[in-house]
Coordinates of C-alpha atoms and ligand atoms in Angstrom, one line a residue:
M17 CA 3.2 17.1 23.7
S18 CA 4.9 16.1 20.5
T19 CA 4.0 12.9 18.7
A20 CA 5.9 10.8 16.2
L21 CA 4.0 8.2 14.2
I22 CA 5.9 5.1 13.2
I23 CA 4.1 3.1 10.6
L24 CA 5.4 -0.4 9.9
A25 CA 5.2 -1.3 6.2
A26 CA 8.2 -3.4 5.4
G27 CA 6.5 -6.8 5.3
K28 CA 6.5 -8.8 2.1
G29 CA 2.8 -9.8 2.1
T30 CA 3.7 -13.1 0.5
R31 CA 0.1 -14.2 0.3
M32 CA -0.9 -11.3 -1.8
N33 CA 1.2 -12.9 -4.6
S34 CA 1.9 -9.5 -6.1
D35 CA 4.6 -7.2 -7.5
L36 CA 3.0 -4.3 -5.6
P37 CA 4.0 -4.0 -2.0
K38 CA 1.1 -5.1 0.2
V39 CA 0.5 -1.7 1.8
L40 CA 0.0 -0.1 -1.6
H41 CA -2.9 -2.2 -2.5
P42 CA -6.0 0.0 -2.6
I43 CA -9.2 0.0 -0.7
A44 CA -11.9 2.4 -2.0
Q45 CA -9.1 3.8 -4.2
A46 CA -6.6 4.8 -1.5
S47 CA -3.7 2.6 -0.6
M48 CA -3.9 0.8 2.8
L49 CA -0.9 2.9 3.7
E50 CA -2.8 6.1 3.0
H51 CA -5.7 4.9 5.1
A52 CA -3.3 4.3 8.0
M53 CA -1.6 7.7 7.5
S54 CA -4.9 9.4 7.5
A55 CA -6.1 7.8 10.7
G56 CA -2.7 8.8 12.2
R57 CA -3.3 12.4 11.2
A58 CA -5.8 12.8 14.0
L59 CA -2.9 12.9 16.4
N60 CA -1.4 15.9 14.6
P61 CA 1.9 14.1 14.5
D62 CA 5.1 16.3 14.4
R63 CA 6.9 13.5 12.6
T64 CA 5.6 10.5 10.5
I65 CA 8.1 7.8 9.9
I66 CA 7.3 4.9 7.5
V67 CA 9.4 1.8 7.8
A68 CA 9.7 0.3 4.3
G69 CA 11.4 -2.9 3.1
H70 CA 9.8 -4.9 0.3
G71 CA 9.1 -2.6 -2.6
A72 CA 10.7 0.4 -0.7
D73 CA 11.1 2.5 -3.8
A74 CA 7.4 2.2 -4.7
V75 CA 6.5 2.9 -1.0
R76 CA 8.7 6.0 -1.0
A77 CA 7.1 7.3 -4.2
A78 CA 3.6 6.7 -2.8
V79 CA 4.4 8.4 0.5
A80 CA 5.7 11.5 -1.3
E81 CA 2.4 11.8 -3.0
I82 CA 0.4 11.4 0.2
D83 CA 2.4 13.6 2.6
E84 CA 5.7 15.2 1.6
T85 CA 6.6 15.8 5.2
A86 CA 6.5 12.0 6.0
E87 CA 9.9 10.3 6.1
V88 CA 10.7 6.8 4.9
V89 CA 13.3 4.7 6.6
L90 CA 14.6 1.3 5.2
Q91 CA 14.5 -2.0 7.0
E92 CA 16.7 -4.0 4.7
E93 CA 15.9 -7.4 6.2
Q94 CA 12.7 -8.2 8.0
K95 CA 13.8 -9.4 11.4
G96 CA 10.6 -8.8 13.3
T97 CA 8.4 -5.9 14.5
A98 CA 10.8 -4.7 17.2
H99 CA 13.6 -4.6 14.6
A100 CA 11.3 -2.7 12.3
V101 CA 10.5 0.0 14.8
D102 CA 14.2 0.2 15.7
Q103 CA 14.9 1.4 12.1
A104 CA 13.3 4.7 13.1
R105 CA 15.9 5.3 15.9
A106 CA 18.3 7.4 13.8
A107 CA 15.5 9.5 12.2
L108 CA 14.1 10.2 15.7
D109 CA 17.4 11.0 17.4
G110 CA 16.8 13.8 19.8
F111 CA 13.1 13.7 19.4
E112 CA 11.2 14.4 22.6
G113 CA 7.7 13.2 22.9
D114 CA 5.6 10.1 22.3
A115 CA 6.0 7.4 19.7
V116 CA 2.9 5.8 18.4
I117 CA 3.3 2.6 16.4
L118 CA 0.8 1.7 13.6
Y119 CA 0.7 -1.0 11.0
G120 CA 0.5 0.0 7.4
D121 CA -1.8 -2.9 6.6
T122 CA -4.6 -2.2 9.0
P123 CA -6.7 0.3 7.1
F124 CA -9.8 0.4 9.4
L125 CA -8.3 2.0 12.4
Q126 CA -10.5 4.9 13.7
S127 CA -8.9 8.2 14.7
E128 CA -10.8 8.0 18.0
T129 CA -9.1 4.8 19.0
L130 CA -5.7 6.5 18.5
E131 CA -6.9 9.3 20.7
H132 CA -8.0 6.8 23.4
M133 CA -4.5 5.3 23.3
V134 CA -2.8 8.7 23.7
A135 CA -5.2 9.6 26.5
A136 CA -4.4 6.4 28.4
R137 CA -0.7 7.5 28.4
A138 CA -1.7 9.7 31.4
Q139 CA -2.0 6.6 33.5
A140 CA 0.7 4.3 32.0
D141 CA 4.1 4.5 30.5
L142 CA 3.3 2.0 27.7
V143 CA -0.1 1.6 26.2
V144 CA -1.0 -1.3 23.9
L145 CA -4.1 -1.5 21.8
G146 CA -6.0 -4.8 22.2
F147 CA -9.3 -6.2 20.9
D148 CA -11.6 -9.1 21.8
A149 CA -11.2 -11.5 19.0
A150 CA -14.2 -13.7 17.9
D151 CA -11.6 -16.2 16.6
P152 CA -8.2 -15.4 18.3
G153 CA -6.4 -17.6 15.8
R154 CA -2.7 -16.7 15.7
Y155 CA -2.8 -13.3 17.3
G156 CA -0.6 -12.5 20.2
R157 CA -2.5 -12.8 23.5
L158 CA -2.7 -10.0 26.1
V159 CA -2.2 -11.4 29.6
M160 CA -3.9 -8.9 31.9
Q161 CA -3.8 -8.4 35.7
G162 CA -6.6 -6.1 36.5
D163 CA -5.9 -2.9 34.5
S164 CA -2.3 -3.8 34.1
L165 CA -0.9 -5.6 31.1
E166 CA 1.5 -8.2 32.3
K167 CA 2.8 -9.5 29.0
I168 CA 2.0 -10.4 25.4
V169 CA 2.5 -14.0 24.4
E170 CA 2.8 -14.8 20.7
F171 CA 0.6 -17.7 19.6
K172 CA 3.6 -19.8 18.7
D173 CA 5.1 -19.3 22.2
A174 CA 1.9 -19.6 24.1
N175 CA 0.7 -22.5 26.3
E176 CA -2.8 -24.0 26.4
S177 CA -4.2 -21.6 29.0
Q178 CA -2.7 -18.6 27.3
R179 CA -4.1 -19.7 23.9
A180 CA -7.6 -19.7 25.6
I181 CA -7.3 -15.9 26.1
T182 CA -9.4 -13.9 23.6
F183 CA -8.1 -10.4 24.3
C184 CA -5.5 -10.0 21.5
N185 CA -2.7 -7.7 20.4
S186 CA -3.5 -5.4 17.6
G187 CA 0.2 -4.4 17.3
L188 CA -0.4 -0.7 18.1
M189 CA 1.5 0.9 20.9
A190 CA 2.2 4.3 22.4
C191 CA 5.2 5.1 24.6
D192 CA 7.6 7.9 25.3
A193 CA 10.1 7.7 22.4
T194 CA 13.3 7.8 24.5
V195 CA 11.9 5.1 26.8
M196 CA 10.8 3.0 23.8
F197 CA 14.2 3.1 22.1
D198 CA 15.9 2.2 25.4
L199 CA 13.7 -0.8 25.8
L200 CA 14.1 -1.8 22.2
S201 CA 17.8 -2.2 22.6
K202 CA 17.1 -4.9 25.1
V203 CA 14.9 -7.1 22.9
S204 CA 16.4 -10.4 21.9
N205 CA 15.3 -12.9 19.3
E206 CA 15.2 -16.0 21.5
N207 CA 11.7 -17.2 20.7
A208 CA 9.8 -19.7 18.5
S209 CA 10.3 -17.6 15.3
G210 CA 13.9 -16.2 15.9
E211 CA 12.5 -12.7 15.4
Y212 CA 12.8 -9.5 17.4
Y213 CA 9.3 -9.1 18.8
L214 CA 7.9 -5.7 19.6
T215 CA 5.6 -7.4 22.1
D216 CA 8.6 -8.0 24.3
L217 CA 8.5 -4.3 25.3
V218 CA 5.7 -5.1 27.7
E219 CA 7.7 -7.4 30.0
L220 CA 10.9 -5.3 29.6
A221 CA 9.0 -2.2 30.7
R222 CA 7.5 -4.0 33.7
G223 CA 10.9 -5.2 34.6
E224 CA 11.9 -1.6 35.0
G225 CA 9.0 -0.8 37.2
L226 CA 7.0 1.1 34.4
A227 CA 3.3 0.9 34.2
V228 CA 1.8 -0.9 31.2
T229 CA -1.8 -1.0 30.2
A230 CA -4.0 -2.0 27.3
V231 CA -7.0 -0.1 25.8
S232 CA -9.5 -1.9 23.7
C233 CA -11.1 -1.3 20.3
D234 CA -13.6 -3.1 18.1
E235 CA -12.2 -6.0 16.2
S236 CA -13.3 -4.6 12.9
E237 CA -10.8 -1.8 13.3
T238 CA -7.9 -4.1 13.5
L239 CA -8.8 -6.1 10.5
G240 CA -5.6 -6.7 8.6
V241 CA -5.1 -7.6 5.0
N242 CA -3.0 -10.6 4.1
S243 CA -4.5 -12.0 0.9
R244 CA -6.5 -10.9 -2.1
A245 CA -9.5 -12.5 -0.4
D246 CA -8.9 -10.3 2.6
L247 CA -8.6 -7.3 0.3
A248 CA -11.9 -8.0 -1.3
Q249 CA -13.4 -8.5 2.2
A250 CA -11.9 -5.2 3.4
E251 CA -13.3 -3.4 0.3
Q252 CA -16.7 -4.7 1.1
V253 CA -16.5 -3.6 4.7
F254 CA -15.4 -0.2 3.6
Q255 CA -18.1 0.2 1.1
Q256 CA -20.8 -1.0 3.5
R257 CA -19.7 1.6 6.1
A258 CA -19.4 4.4 3.6
R259 CA -22.9 3.7 2.1
A260 CA -24.4 3.6 5.6
D261 CA -22.7 6.9 6.5
L262 CA -24.2 8.6 3.4
Q263 CA -27.6 7.2 4.1
E264 CA -27.4 8.6 7.6
M265 CA -26.5 12.0 6.2
G266 CA -29.7 12.0 4.1
V267 CA -28.5 10.6 0.7
T268 CA -30.8 8.2 -1.0
L269 CA -29.1 5.1 -2.5
M270 CA -31.7 3.1 -4.4
A271 CA -29.6 0.0 -4.4
P272 CA -26.8 0.6 -2.0
E273 CA -25.0 -2.6 -2.6
T274 CA -24.5 -1.6 -6.3
V275 CA -23.0 1.9 -5.6
F276 CA -19.2 2.0 -5.3
L277 CA -17.7 4.9 -3.4
A278 CA -14.2 6.2 -3.1
Y279 CA -12.6 7.0 0.3
D280 CA -13.2 10.7 -0.3
T281 CA -16.6 10.8 -2.0
V282 CA -18.7 13.7 -0.7
I283 CA -22.5 13.7 -1.4
G284 CA -25.0 16.3 -0.1
R285 CA -28.4 15.7 1.5
D286 CA -31.4 14.7 -0.5
T287 CA -29.3 13.7 -3.5
V288 CA -30.5 10.5 -5.1
I289 CA -28.1 7.9 -6.5
E290 CA -29.7 5.3 -8.7
P291 CA -28.3 1.8 -9.0
N292 CA -24.9 0.9 -10.4
V293 CA -23.1 4.2 -10.0
V294 CA -19.3 4.1 -9.6
F295 CA -17.3 6.9 -8.0
G296 CA -13.6 7.5 -8.6
T297 CA -11.6 9.8 -6.4
D298 CA -12.3 13.5 -5.7
V299 CA -16.0 13.8 -6.4
T300 CA -18.2 16.3 -4.7
I301 CA -22.0 16.3 -5.2
E302 CA -24.1 19.0 -3.7
S303 CA -27.6 18.6 -2.2
G304 CA -30.6 17.7 -4.3
A305 CA -28.9 16.3 -7.3
L306 CA -29.9 13.1 -9.2
I307 CA -27.3 10.7 -10.4
R308 CA -29.0 8.2 -12.6
A309 CA -28.1 4.5 -13.2
F310 CA -24.8 3.3 -14.7
S311 CA -22.9 6.6 -14.4
H312 CA -19.2 6.9 -13.7
L313 CA -17.9 10.0 -12.0
E314 CA -14.4 11.0 -11.0
G315 CA -12.6 14.3 -10.2
C316 CA -15.8 16.4 -10.7
H317 CA -18.2 18.7 -8.9
V318 CA -21.9 18.5 -9.4
S319 CA -24.1 21.3 -8.1
R320 CA -27.5 21.4 -6.5
G321 CA -30.4 20.3 -8.7
A322 CA -28.2 18.8 -11.5
K323 CA -29.3 15.6 -13.3
V324 CA -26.6 13.3 -14.5
G325 CA -27.1 10.1 -16.5
P326 CA -28.2 7.4 -17.0
Y327 CA -24.9 6.2 -18.6
A328 CA -23.0 9.4 -18.1
R329 CA -19.3 9.8 -17.6
L330 CA -17.9 12.7 -15.7
R331 CA -14.1 12.9 -15.8
P332 CA -11.6 15.1 -14.0
G333 CA -12.4 18.8 -14.2
A334 CA -16.1 18.4 -15.0
E335 CA -17.7 21.3 -13.2
L336 CA -21.5 21.2 -13.4
A337 CA -23.4 24.3 -12.1
E338 CA -26.9 24.3 -10.7
D339 CA -29.7 22.6 -12.6
T340 CA -27.6 21.3 -15.5
H341 CA -28.6 18.2 -17.3
I342 CA -26.1 15.7 -18.5
G343 CA -27.8 12.8 -20.3
N344 CA -27.1 9.4 -21.6
F345 CA -23.8 8.5 -23.3
V346 CA -22.3 11.9 -22.6
E347 CA -18.7 12.4 -21.5
I348 CA -17.6 15.6 -19.9
K349 CA -13.9 16.3 -19.2
N350 CA -12.2 19.4 -17.9
A351 CA -15.2 21.6 -18.8
E352 CA -17.5 24.0 -17.0
I353 CA -21.2 23.6 -17.7
A354 CA -23.0 26.8 -16.5
A355 CA -26.3 26.9 -14.7
G356 CA -29.3 25.4 -16.6
A357 CA -27.2 24.2 -19.6
K358 CA -28.1 20.8 -21.2
V359 CA -26.0 18.2 -22.8
N360 CA -28.5 15.4 -23.1
H361 CA -27.4 12.9 -25.7
L362 CA -24.3 11.2 -27.1
S363 CA -21.8 14.0 -26.7
Y364 CA -18.2 14.6 -25.8
I365 CA -17.5 18.0 -24.2
G366 CA -13.8 18.3 -23.3
D367 CA -11.6 21.3 -22.5
A368 CA -14.6 23.6 -22.8
S369 CA -16.9 26.1 -21.2
V370 CA -20.6 26.0 -21.9
G371 CA -22.6 29.2 -21.0
E372 CA -25.8 29.5 -18.9
A373 CA -28.9 27.9 -20.4
T374 CA -27.1 26.8 -23.6
N375 CA -28.4 23.6 -25.3
I376 CA -26.0 21.2 -26.8
G377 CA -27.6 19.0 -29.4
A378 CA -27.3 15.2 -29.7
G379 CA -23.9 14.0 -30.9
T380 CA -22.0 17.2 -30.5
I381 CA -18.3 16.7 -30.2
T382 CA -15.6 19.2 -29.1
C383 CA -12.6 18.2 -31.2
N384 CA -10.1 19.2 -28.6
Y385 CA -7.1 17.2 -29.5
D386 CA -5.0 17.7 -32.6
G387 CA -2.8 14.7 -31.9
V388 CA -0.2 16.8 -30.1
M389 CA -2.0 19.5 -28.1
K390 CA -5.3 20.1 -26.4
H391 CA -7.4 23.2 -27.3
R392 CA -10.4 24.9 -25.8
T393 CA -13.9 25.4 -27.0
E394 CA -15.9 28.3 -25.5
I395 CA -19.6 28.5 -25.9
G396 CA -21.5 31.5 -24.6
P397 CA -24.9 31.7 -22.7
R398 CA -28.2 30.8 -24.4
A399 CA -26.5 29.3 -27.5
F400 CA -28.1 26.5 -29.4
I401 CA -25.7 23.9 -30.8
G402 CA -27.4 21.8 -33.4
S403 CA -27.2 18.0 -33.4
N404 CA -24.0 16.5 -34.7
T405 CA -22.0 19.7 -34.6
L406 CA -18.3 19.3 -34.6
L407 CA -16.4 22.1 -32.8
I408 CA -12.8 22.2 -34.0
A409 CA -11.0 23.8 -31.1
P410 CA -9.7 26.3 -30.5
V411 CA -13.0 27.9 -31.3
K412 CA -15.6 30.2 -29.7
V413 CA -19.4 30.4 -30.2
G414 CA -20.9 33.7 -28.9
R415 CA -24.0 34.2 -26.7
D416 CA -27.4 33.5 -28.3
A417 CA -25.7 32.0 -31.4
M418 CA -26.7 28.9 -33.2
T419 CA -25.1 26.2 -35.2
A420 CA -27.1 24.2 -37.7
S421 CA -27.2 20.4 -37.4
G422 CA -24.2 18.7 -38.9
T423 CA -22.1 21.9 -38.9
V424 CA -18.3 21.6 -38.6
V425 CA -17.4 24.8 -36.8
T426 CA -13.8 25.8 -37.8
K427 CA -14.0 29.5 -37.1
D428 CA -15.5 31.6 -34.3
V429 CA -19.2 32.3 -34.4
E430 CA -20.2 35.8 -33.2
A431 CA -23.1 36.5 -30.7
E432 CA -26.5 35.9 -32.2
D433 CA -25.1 34.6 -35.5
L434 CA -26.0 31.2 -37.2
A435 CA -23.2 29.0 -38.4
I436 CA -24.1 26.5 -41.1
S437 CA -21.7 24.3 -43.1
R438 CA -23.5 21.7 -45.1
V439 CA -23.4 20.4 -48.6
P440 CA -26.5 21.7 -50.3
Q441 CA -29.2 19.0 -50.8
T442 CA -30.6 18.1 -54.2
N443 CA -33.6 15.8 -54.8
K444 CA -33.8 13.7 -58.0
A445 CA -37.3 12.9 -59.0
G446 CA -38.2 9.2 -59.1
R447 CA -34.6 8.2 -58.9
A448 CA -35.0 5.9 -55.8
G449 CA -37.4 3.5 -57.5
K450 CA -35.1 3.3 -60.6
L451 CA -32.1 2.7 -58.5
M452 CA -33.8 -0.2 -56.6
D453 CA -34.9 -1.9 -59.9
M454 CA -31.4 -1.7 -61.2
L455 CA -29.9 -3.2 -58.1
R456 CA -32.5 -6.1 -57.9
A457 CA -31.8 -7.0 -61.6
K458 CA -28.1 -7.1 -60.9
K459 CA -28.6 -9.4 -57.9
A460 CA -30.8 -11.8 -60.0
R461 CA -28.1 -12.0 -62.7
L462 CA -25.4 -12.9 -60.1
T463 CA -27.4 -15.6 -58.2
K464 CA -28.6 -17.3 -61.4
G465 CA -25.1 -18.5 -62.1
T466 CA -24.8 -20.1 -58.7
K467 CA -27.9 -22.3 -58.8
Ligands
UD1_26 C1 2.0 -9.1 15.1 C2 2.2 -9.2 16.6 C3 1.0 -10.0 17.2 C4 -0.3 -9.3 16.8 C5 -0.4 -9.2 15.3 C6 -1.6 -8.4 14.9 C7 4.6 -9.2 17.1 C8 5.7 -10.0 17.5 N1 3.4 -9.9 16.9 O1 2.1 -10.5 14.6 O2 1.1 -10.0 18.6 O3 -1.4 -10.0 17.3 O4 0.8 -8.5 14.8 O5 -1.8 -8.3 13.6 O6 4.7 -8.0 17.0 N2 6.7 -5.8 9.8 C9 7.8 -5.0 9.4 N3 9.1 -5.6 9.5 C10 9.3 -6.8 10.1 C11 8.2 -7.5 10.5 C12 6.9 -7.0 10.4 O7 7.7 -3.9 8.9 O8 10.5 -7.2 10.2 C13 5.4 -5.2 9.6 C14 4.5 -5.9 8.7 O9 4.6 -5.4 7.4 C15 3.1 -5.7 9.3 C16 3.4 -5.6 10.8 O10 4.8 -5.2 10.9 O11 2.5 -4.5 8.8 C17 3.1 -6.8 11.5 O12 3.9 -7.9 11.1 P1 3.4 -9.4 11.0 O13 4.5 -10.2 10.4 O14 2.1 -9.4 10.3 O15 3.2 -9.7 12.5 P2 2.3 -10.9 13.1 O16 3.0 -12.2 13.0 O17 1.0 -10.9 12.4
MG27 MG1 0.1 -10.1 10.7

């Protein structure tokens, strides 16, 4: 069976008060649209159609980044949810199979729920996803008759007894695509809002003798985002869920509420995360690592037994092998740190490779950028880089080599050699005391004049 996903994302999101289209606002560093698309991916859709309107160019660009096979169609004017779905008609001309309709601004939908909907299609021609609302507010109400869904009444159009119903419309639907587009051409806009309601498909289908049913999901999955406050709330819900998932998988979070995860963070068993650690996207941490307080990680891979932080920053391309130590105020970018190597204090290591068991002294900097281009620094195994070494890339330091503290390395250092570049020191006997006397006398002369 073929499936086409139709994701509605044309709405303005007025209450967001934003230049960014609502569906592109991020939760755990992925746009709401990306969350919706990734839930939809569970159905292995043959086609994915995004209906864009407000901010369509930005939506198109974002969709291309997420899934280049997804198609974007334009709804120029927002005339209602049925009108929105109808914009996919031309794109799906000749398509045979089911259409599943999702909203781009409901990021918590679980893949299993979509699978339930599709399974329920075996018993019904049209399946609607409902939920029991704690506070039904302005949601459309599902009027059931046993297992059969009789109609959906929008809040604005509902009478008192219908408003008392708590089983509400999530907006999601599944139906044969050809049947759905036939029904859509019969939807009118004669209702309290003057909009084309997708919800009218229910009564239209029943009028044609088709079977309509509703399946139910937890209300938390249908949580929509309409304002910045909703967005913050959604972020919180996501974080709580992601932290709990990690804990269940055997990760220790010392102060879970202070750890911020991205939608794709992967952390292995028996890793310990201290308080106030923030994850950007694309981070994988293997088992048994220690991430100490106030560290920030993105686009990196941390192997088993590694220790990171406190106050470390791992940027994209940081690749830490087993048992490496990255200490306080150290930044690693696009660099491979081999097993057992240590960069413990106040360093920047970028565009570099550091060999096994090498020790990088405090304050070492790889000078990778000449203002125009980036250059690499390669340090071999078991090297000892003295404190405050500057490595002017491109440059290589061989295995078992050393640099003396304060050295500015401008040319390659061969294996086992020592590089030293320092101004020779001279000591002047008794000069410190004389200098101090001179300075104190000078200060006395200057302050006398001001009294
Ligand atoms: C809709 C449902 C309501 C349901 C609620 C759940 C209808 C008529 N009503 O109401 O029963 O309880 O969702 O949240 O379907 N959109 C477009 N183009 C349009 C209009 C909407 O793309 O012309 C998109 C919006 O961006 C949004 C979604 O469709 O993602 C829902 O639209 P919205 O205006 O929020 O519908 P509700 O009035 O909330
Ligand atoms: Mg809504």
